[in-house]
Structures are given as structure tokens and as C-alpha cells.
Amino acid sequence: MNICVFLSAADLDDRYTRPAREFAQLLGKGGHTLVWGGSDVGLMKVVADGVHEAGGRLVGVSVEFLQDKARPVADEMIVARDLAERKALLLARSDAVVIMVGGTGTLDEATEILELKKHGHTAKPVVLLNTAGFYDGLKQQFQRMDDEGFLPVPLTDLVFFAEDAVGALAHLEESAGVQ
């Protein structure tokens, strides 16, 4: 599978990097391809390194204004004009999406894929990896949206909340029929 991962490019502590590295190694060992923002810094670097070391492929989609932070060696590196084109390319190149810890950029990417899914413009599985409870508040807000009728489809049809790397990848593989 080509698995898009939305995540932070910030340098983070071990409670976030360790689970990210674990997911990356599972992804690589499973023969999957990482499709990511292309950066060679912070958590993005941790995940790309883990996938590469475990034998997986790397497809980066950087953006012109961040090109100086792009990973110098990847199986493929695409440079988009702007963030909107970058998101479109990331989604076009992927079979599934995993949302890891991140800031406003990650949240923007996450809500866009969920909005596309809500309107039936994609059926790709989406997993929110809730590392160290990072997304507990967002999960609660999404549940409230579902409970109060703001979502035209059940929340469970939009996103799967995983508490660990094994559960995240297992859900994606099961959704895709990968044994």
C-alpha cells in the first residue's frame, strides 16, 4: 500500500518519536510505501528514516517554500507549488491515510481528507493515531459532531482511532484486504 502520513516536522520528545518510529518500521517491514510531506526534519525525518531502514519506499511531496528542508534521498521527491497542491498530490499518491501528532498543518490536512470522505469524494481508509492521548480532545469533539447531527455519515465511517502503531497498520491492511 501507499500510505500517506500527515504529521509534524517539529522535533518532539520520545513519547511521540518512539511510537512514530515503531509505526514507520512496521510500514517498511510490511513492504509499504510512505507518502509524506518530504521534510527531512523533526518527526517527518524520524518516520522517513524508520521506513527506509525497514526496507520501505519513500515518496515525498515537498512544497517550494520548504524545499530546503526536503529529504535529499528518497525514491521519489515531488515539489508542489503551494500547500493546496501538496495536499492534492499527497492524497492522489496514496491508498490510505494516517494522521499522526502535529500542529495546524496536520490538522488542516486531517480535516480536508475527512471532508472529502464525508462527501463521498474518497473511500480511502483514514486512521488517526492517538499517540499519548494527543487527540483525545479532537476525538471528543468529533464524537460530539456525530452525536449532535453535524456529520451526514457516522464518525466510524470517516476515521478509525488507533491507540498504537500495530492497531493503526492492522486496520489499514484489513481495510485494503492485505493479509
Short mmCIF file of C-alpha atoms in Angstrom, two decimals:
data_model
loop_
_atom_site.label_atom_id
_atom_site.label_comp_id
_atom_site.label_asym_id
_atom_site.label_seq_id
_atom_site.Cartn_x
_atom_site.Cartn_y
_atom_site.Cartn_z
CA MET A 1 0.00 0.00 0.00
CA ASN A 2 0.97 3.62 -0.48
CA ILE A 3 0.30 5.09 2.95
CA CYS A 4 0.15 8.86 3.33
CA VAL A 5 1.17 10.07 6.77
CA PHE A 6 0.24 13.56 7.92
CA LEU A 7 2.48 14.62 10.81
CA SER A 8 4.63 17.29 12.37
CA ALA A 9 8.04 18.40 11.19
CA ALA A 10 8.85 19.58 14.73
CA ASP A 11 11.48 17.99 16.95
CA LEU A 12 9.49 16.18 19.60
CA ASP A 13 10.23 14.15 22.70
CA ASP A 14 10.35 10.38 22.98
CA ARG A 15 6.67 9.90 23.87
CA TYR A 16 5.92 10.94 20.26
CA THR A 17 9.03 9.82 18.38
CA ARG A 18 9.12 6.26 19.75
CA PRO A 19 5.59 5.32 18.58
CA ALA A 20 6.18 7.11 15.25
CA ARG A 21 9.38 5.09 14.71
CA GLU A 22 7.52 1.90 15.61
CA PHE A 23 4.80 2.64 13.04
CA ALA A 24 7.44 3.50 10.42
CA GLN A 25 9.27 0.22 10.97
CA LEU A 26 6.02 -1.75 10.69
CA LEU A 27 5.18 0.11 7.50
CA GLY A 28 8.59 -0.60 5.97
CA LYS A 29 8.70 -4.25 7.05
CA GLY A 30 5.22 -4.71 5.57
CA GLY A 31 6.55 -3.67 2.17
CA HIS A 32 4.51 -0.48 2.11
CA THR A 33 5.45 2.91 0.68
CA LEU A 34 5.49 6.05 2.82
CA VAL A 35 3.93 9.07 1.13
CA TRP A 36 4.75 12.08 3.28
CA GLY A 37 5.48 15.79 3.25
CA GLY A 38 9.05 15.17 2.17
CA SER A 39 10.76 17.01 5.01
CA ASP A 40 13.99 15.71 6.50
CA VAL A 41 13.45 17.35 9.88
CA GLY A 42 11.64 16.53 13.09
CA LEU A 43 9.06 13.79 13.28
CA MET A 44 8.89 13.64 9.48
CA LYS A 45 12.56 12.61 9.44
CA VAL A 46 12.01 10.04 12.19
CA VAL A 47 9.26 8.35 10.18
CA ALA A 48 11.10 8.51 6.85
CA ASP A 49 14.26 7.09 8.45
CA GLY A 50 12.29 4.26 10.07
CA VAL A 51 10.52 3.28 6.84
CA HIS A 52 13.76 3.45 4.84
CA GLU A 53 15.73 1.40 7.39
CA ALA A 54 13.00 -1.27 7.37
CA GLY A 55 13.06 -1.58 3.58
CA GLY A 56 10.06 0.53 2.60
CA ARG A 57 9.87 3.05 -0.23
CA LEU A 58 9.76 6.82 0.26
CA VAL A 59 7.65 9.18 -1.84
CA GLY A 60 7.99 12.76 -0.65
CA VAL A 61 5.83 15.70 -1.63
CA SER A 62 7.54 18.90 -0.58
CA VAL A 63 6.49 22.45 -1.35
CA GLU A 64 8.55 25.21 -2.96
CA PHE A 65 8.92 27.34 0.18
CA LEU A 66 10.11 24.32 2.20
CA GLN A 67 12.29 22.75 -0.48
CA ASP A 68 15.45 23.49 1.53
CA LYS A 69 14.15 21.10 4.23
CA ALA A 70 13.34 18.28 1.78
CA ARG A 71 14.98 14.89 2.27
CA PRO A 72 17.97 14.70 -0.07
CA VAL A 73 17.48 10.99 -0.85
CA ALA A 74 14.07 9.44 -1.44
CA ASP A 75 12.74 7.00 -4.01
CA GLU A 76 10.76 9.91 -5.40
CA MET A 77 10.52 13.59 -4.44
CA ILE A 78 7.88 15.89 -5.88
CA VAL A 79 7.89 19.64 -5.27
CA ALA A 80 4.47 21.30 -5.26
CA ARG A 81 3.86 25.00 -5.90
CA ASP A 82 1.84 25.53 -2.72
CA LEU A 83 0.21 23.74 0.20
CA ALA A 84 -3.08 23.11 -1.63
CA GLU A 85 -1.26 21.36 -4.49
CA ARG A 86 0.84 19.44 -1.97
CA LYS A 87 -2.26 18.09 -0.19
CA ALA A 88 -3.83 17.09 -3.50
CA LEU A 89 -0.66 15.27 -4.58
CA LEU A 90 -0.29 13.50 -1.23
CA LEU A 91 -3.84 12.21 -1.46
CA ALA A 92 -3.56 11.30 -5.16
CA ARG A 93 -0.44 9.21 -4.50
CA SER A 94 -1.87 7.29 -1.53
CA ASP A 95 -4.18 4.35 -0.86
CA ALA A 96 -4.73 5.21 2.81
CA VAL A 97 -4.04 8.00 5.30
CA VAL A 98 -2.62 8.01 8.81
CA ILE A 99 -2.82 11.17 10.89
CA MET A 100 -0.06 11.38 13.49
CA VAL A 101 0.67 14.11 16.03
CA GLY A 102 1.07 17.56 14.56
CA GLY A 103 0.13 21.20 14.59
CA THR A 104 -2.13 23.35 12.45
CA GLY A 105 -0.79 21.98 9.16
CA THR A 106 -1.53 18.42 10.22
CA LEU A 107 -4.98 19.43 11.44
CA ASP A 108 -5.66 21.16 8.10
CA GLU A 109 -4.65 18.02 6.21
CA ALA A 110 -6.72 15.82 8.52
CA THR A 111 -9.89 17.85 8.19
CA GLU A 112 -9.55 18.03 4.41
CA ILE A 113 -9.37 14.24 3.97
CA LEU A 114 -12.30 13.79 6.37
CA GLU A 115 -14.33 16.39 4.48
CA LEU A 116 -13.59 14.65 1.17
CA LYS A 117 -14.61 11.35 2.71
CA LYS A 118 -17.77 12.82 4.22
CA HIS A 119 -18.88 13.96 0.76
CA GLY A 120 -18.01 10.66 -0.92
CA HIS A 121 -15.03 12.01 -2.88
CA THR A 122 -12.75 9.32 -1.48
CA ALA A 123 -13.18 5.96 0.19
CA LYS A 124 -9.58 5.69 1.40
CA PRO A 125 -9.26 4.40 4.94
CA VAL A 126 -8.20 7.09 7.42
CA VAL A 127 -6.60 6.30 10.78
CA LEU A 128 -5.98 8.84 13.49
CA LEU A 129 -3.06 7.56 15.55
CA ASN A 130 -3.80 8.92 19.02
CA THR A 131 -0.27 8.76 20.42
CA ALA A 132 -0.06 9.51 24.14
CA GLY A 133 -3.69 10.71 24.07
CA PHE A 134 -2.69 13.65 21.87
CA TYR A 135 -6.02 13.65 20.01
CA ASP A 136 -8.34 12.85 22.95
CA GLY A 137 -9.91 16.32 22.75
CA LEU A 138 -10.34 16.12 18.97
CA LYS A 139 -11.86 12.66 19.27
CA GLN A 140 -14.33 14.04 21.82
CA GLN A 141 -15.19 16.95 19.51
CA PHE A 142 -15.71 14.62 16.54
CA GLN A 143 -17.94 12.42 18.68
CA ARG A 144 -19.99 15.46 19.67
CA MET A 145 -20.34 16.44 16.00
CA ASP A 146 -21.58 12.92 15.27
CA ASP A 147 -23.93 12.77 18.28
CA GLU A 148 -25.48 16.16 17.55
CA GLY A 149 -26.09 15.52 13.85
CA PHE A 150 -23.33 17.58 12.23
CA LEU A 151 -21.98 14.60 10.27
CA PRO A 152 -24.13 13.13 7.48
CA VAL A 153 -22.28 9.81 7.84
CA PRO A 154 -21.29 8.04 11.05
CA LEU A 155 -17.95 9.05 12.52
CA THR A 156 -16.84 5.41 12.35
CA ASP A 157 -17.21 5.57 8.55
CA LEU A 158 -14.90 8.59 8.40
CA VAL A 159 -12.00 7.71 10.68
CA PHE A 160 -10.63 4.91 12.81
CA PHE A 161 -8.98 5.94 16.08
CA ALA A 162 -5.94 3.79 16.89
CA GLU A 163 -4.08 3.93 20.16
CA ASP A 164 -0.90 2.29 18.86
CA ALA A 165 1.09 1.59 15.71
CA VAL A 166 0.09 -2.07 15.47
CA GLY A 167 -3.62 -1.22 15.60
CA ALA A 168 -3.22 1.55 13.02
CA LEU A 169 -1.46 -0.62 10.44
CA ALA A 170 -3.70 -3.62 11.13
CA HIS A 171 -6.78 -1.50 10.40
CA LEU A 172 -5.29 -0.22 7.13
CA GLU A 173 -4.26 -3.67 5.95
CA GLU A 174 -7.64 -5.15 6.88
CA SER A 175 -9.43 -2.30 5.05
CA ALA A 176 -7.36 -2.98 1.95
CA GLY A 177 -7.65 -6.76 2.16
CA VAL A 178 -3.90 -7.16 2.75
CA GLN A 179 -3.09 -10.35 4.65
#
